Short mmCIF file of C-alpha atoms in Angstrom, two decimals:
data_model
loop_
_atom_site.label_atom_id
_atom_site.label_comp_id
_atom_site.label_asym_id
_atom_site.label_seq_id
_atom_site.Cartn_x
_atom_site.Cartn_y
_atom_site.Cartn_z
CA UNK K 296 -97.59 -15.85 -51.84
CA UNK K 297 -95.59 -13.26 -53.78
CA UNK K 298 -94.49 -13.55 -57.71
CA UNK K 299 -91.09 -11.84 -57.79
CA UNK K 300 -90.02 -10.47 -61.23
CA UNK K 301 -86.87 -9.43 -61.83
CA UNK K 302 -85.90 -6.77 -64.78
CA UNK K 303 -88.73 -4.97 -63.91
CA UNK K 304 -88.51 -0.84 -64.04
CA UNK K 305 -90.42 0.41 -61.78
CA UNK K 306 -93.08 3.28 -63.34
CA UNK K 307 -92.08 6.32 -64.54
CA UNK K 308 -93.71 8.74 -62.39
CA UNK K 309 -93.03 11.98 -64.58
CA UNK K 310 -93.17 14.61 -62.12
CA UNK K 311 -91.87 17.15 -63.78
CA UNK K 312 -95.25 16.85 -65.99
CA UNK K 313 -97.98 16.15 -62.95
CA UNK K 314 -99.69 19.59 -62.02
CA UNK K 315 -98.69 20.91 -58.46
CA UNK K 316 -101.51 19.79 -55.90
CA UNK K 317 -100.62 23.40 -54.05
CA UNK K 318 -99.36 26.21 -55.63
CA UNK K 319 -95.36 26.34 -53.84
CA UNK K 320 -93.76 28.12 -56.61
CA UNK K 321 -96.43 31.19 -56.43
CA UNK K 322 -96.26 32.07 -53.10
CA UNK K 323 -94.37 35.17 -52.06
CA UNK K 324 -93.42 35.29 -48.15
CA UNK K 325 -96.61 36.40 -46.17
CA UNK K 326 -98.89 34.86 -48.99
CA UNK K 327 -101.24 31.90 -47.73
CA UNK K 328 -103.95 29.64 -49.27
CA UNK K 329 -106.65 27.67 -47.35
CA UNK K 330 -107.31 23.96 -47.73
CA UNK K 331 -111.02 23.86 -47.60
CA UNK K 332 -112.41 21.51 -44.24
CA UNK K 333 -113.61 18.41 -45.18
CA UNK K 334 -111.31 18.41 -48.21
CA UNK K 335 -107.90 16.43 -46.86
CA UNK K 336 -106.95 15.50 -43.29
CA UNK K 337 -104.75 17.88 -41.67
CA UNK K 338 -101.91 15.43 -41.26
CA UNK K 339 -102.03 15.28 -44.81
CA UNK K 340 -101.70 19.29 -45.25
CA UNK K 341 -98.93 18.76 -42.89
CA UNK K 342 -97.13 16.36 -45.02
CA UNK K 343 -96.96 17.90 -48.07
CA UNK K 344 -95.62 21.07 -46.22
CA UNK K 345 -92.46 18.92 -45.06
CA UNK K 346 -92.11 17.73 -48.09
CA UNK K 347 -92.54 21.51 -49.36
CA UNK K 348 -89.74 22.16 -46.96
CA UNK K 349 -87.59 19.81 -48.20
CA UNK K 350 -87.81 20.06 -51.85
CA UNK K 351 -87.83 24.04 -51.93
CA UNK K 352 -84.55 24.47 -49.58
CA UNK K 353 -84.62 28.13 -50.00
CA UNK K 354 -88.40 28.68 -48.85
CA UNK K 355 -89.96 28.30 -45.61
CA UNK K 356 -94.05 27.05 -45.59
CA UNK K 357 -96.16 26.46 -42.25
CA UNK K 358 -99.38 25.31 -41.26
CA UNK K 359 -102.40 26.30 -39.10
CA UNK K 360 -105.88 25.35 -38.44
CA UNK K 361 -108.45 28.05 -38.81
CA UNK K 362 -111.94 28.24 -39.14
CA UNK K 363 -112.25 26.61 -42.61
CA UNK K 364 -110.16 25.19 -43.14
CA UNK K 365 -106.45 24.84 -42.74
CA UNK K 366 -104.36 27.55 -43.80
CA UNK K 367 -101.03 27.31 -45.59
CA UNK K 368 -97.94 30.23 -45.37
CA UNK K 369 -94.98 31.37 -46.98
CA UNK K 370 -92.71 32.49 -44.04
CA UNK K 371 -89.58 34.46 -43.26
CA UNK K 372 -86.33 32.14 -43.95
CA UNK K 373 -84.22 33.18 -41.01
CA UNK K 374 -80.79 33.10 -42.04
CA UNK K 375 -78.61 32.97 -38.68
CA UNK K 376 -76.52 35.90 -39.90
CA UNK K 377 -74.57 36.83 -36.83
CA UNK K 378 -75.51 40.46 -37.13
CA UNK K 379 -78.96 39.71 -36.11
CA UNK K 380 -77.98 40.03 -32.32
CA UNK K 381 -76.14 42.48 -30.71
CA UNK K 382 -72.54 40.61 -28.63
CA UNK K 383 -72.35 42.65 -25.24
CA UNK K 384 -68.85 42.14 -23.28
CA UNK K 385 -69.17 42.23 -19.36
CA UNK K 386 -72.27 41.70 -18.83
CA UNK K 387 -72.51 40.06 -15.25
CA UNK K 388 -74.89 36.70 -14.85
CA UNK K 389 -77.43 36.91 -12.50
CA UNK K 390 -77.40 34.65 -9.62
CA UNK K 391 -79.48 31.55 -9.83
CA UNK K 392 -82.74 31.88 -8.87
CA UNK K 393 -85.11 29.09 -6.66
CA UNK K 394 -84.13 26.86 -4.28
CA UNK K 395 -80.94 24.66 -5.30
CA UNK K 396 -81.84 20.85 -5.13
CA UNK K 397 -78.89 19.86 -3.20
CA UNK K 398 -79.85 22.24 -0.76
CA UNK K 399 -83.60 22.04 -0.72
CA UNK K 400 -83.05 18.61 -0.21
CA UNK K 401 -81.05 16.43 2.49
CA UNK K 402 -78.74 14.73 0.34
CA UNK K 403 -76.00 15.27 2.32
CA UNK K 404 -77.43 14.84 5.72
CA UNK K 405 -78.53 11.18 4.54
CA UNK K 406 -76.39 7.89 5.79
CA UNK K 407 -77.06 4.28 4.32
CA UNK K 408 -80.76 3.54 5.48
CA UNK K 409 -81.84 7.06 6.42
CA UNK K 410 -84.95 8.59 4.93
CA UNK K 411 -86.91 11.78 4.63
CA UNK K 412 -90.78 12.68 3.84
CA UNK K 413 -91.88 14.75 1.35
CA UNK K 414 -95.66 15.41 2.62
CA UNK K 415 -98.43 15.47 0.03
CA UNK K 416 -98.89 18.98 -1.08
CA UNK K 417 -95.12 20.13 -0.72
CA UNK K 418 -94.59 19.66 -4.05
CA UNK K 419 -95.56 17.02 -6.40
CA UNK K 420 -94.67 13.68 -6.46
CA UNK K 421 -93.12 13.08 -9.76
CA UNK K 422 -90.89 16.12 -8.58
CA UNK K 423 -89.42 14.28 -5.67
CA UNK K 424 -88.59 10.86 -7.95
CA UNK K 425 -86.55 13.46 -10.69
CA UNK K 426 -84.76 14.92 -7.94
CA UNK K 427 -83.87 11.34 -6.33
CA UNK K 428 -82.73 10.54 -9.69
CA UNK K 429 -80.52 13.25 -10.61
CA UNK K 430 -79.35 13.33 -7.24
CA UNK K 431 -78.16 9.82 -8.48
CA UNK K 432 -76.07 11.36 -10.91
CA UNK K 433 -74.87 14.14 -8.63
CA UNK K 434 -73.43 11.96 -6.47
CA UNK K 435 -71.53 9.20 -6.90
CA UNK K 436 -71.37 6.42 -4.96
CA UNK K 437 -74.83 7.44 -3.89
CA UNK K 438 -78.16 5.68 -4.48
CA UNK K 439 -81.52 7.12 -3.66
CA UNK K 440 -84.41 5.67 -4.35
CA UNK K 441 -88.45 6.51 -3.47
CA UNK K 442 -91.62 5.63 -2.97
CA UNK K 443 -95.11 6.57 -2.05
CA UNK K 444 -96.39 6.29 1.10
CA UNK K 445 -99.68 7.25 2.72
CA UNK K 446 -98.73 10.95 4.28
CA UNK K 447 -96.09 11.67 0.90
CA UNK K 448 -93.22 10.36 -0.89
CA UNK K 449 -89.94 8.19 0.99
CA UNK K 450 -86.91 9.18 0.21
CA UNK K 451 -83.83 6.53 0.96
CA UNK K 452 -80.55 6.22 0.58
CA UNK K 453 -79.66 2.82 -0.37
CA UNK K 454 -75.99 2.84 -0.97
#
């Protein structure tokens, strides 16, 4: 199957003497380069600008597909400093907009074995089933489950 040597070094890749494939080190911040279409895939472009990322900690690079090709930037490395944005004391919250789910639905209203209908065209589906389930976690003790039916989606309570 497999020989297994052992002793072995594995090859000296010399990287420090391999040209660059892209020119990193040149690029000032708002400088680009295009990888010609047709040339590499752009997962492969992609790649090599994480890797770009990673080995030049101090530089930002992204990517974007444009006619051509796929174009490569030097961008803006935004440094968090906390005097980017302005702290404001006092500043009231505004009230909470859209209809609350405990209220827009009948979570409270429901005993062991009641039900409610959400008719098609209320809202969707897969809206009802994430409601059910954090209305799961909302409640304790509680257990809704649903399902669909012909006219919408069921809503029980099970426990």
């Amino acid at each position: 199957m497999y020989e297994i040597k052992k002793g072995v070094p594995p090859p000296d890749r010399k990287r420090a003497n391999r040209p660059t494939k892209y020119p990193w080190e040149k690029l000032a911040v708002g400088d680009s380069f295009l990888v010609p279409e047709g040339t590499l895939k752009r997962s492969s472009v992609q790649f090599a600008t994480w890797k770009a990322n990673r080995a030049y900690p101090d530089r930002r690079f992204a990517t974007r597909a444009v006619d051509g090709g796929i174009r490569v930037w030097r961008i803006a490395w935004l440094t968090g400093e906390s005097g980017t944005f302005e702290v404001e004391k006092g500043v009231p919250m505004p009230e909470p907009g859209g209809p609350d789910r405990r209220t827009k639905y009948p979570w409270d209203k429901l005993d062991v074995g009641d039900s409610f209908l959400v008719p098609h065209g209320a809202v969707q589906p897969q809206s009802v089933r994430t409601a059910a389930s954090k209305a799961n976690l909302a409640y304790p003790g509680r257990r809704f489950i649903t399902s669909a039916v012909d006219d919408g989606v069921r809503v029980w309570r099970t426990a």
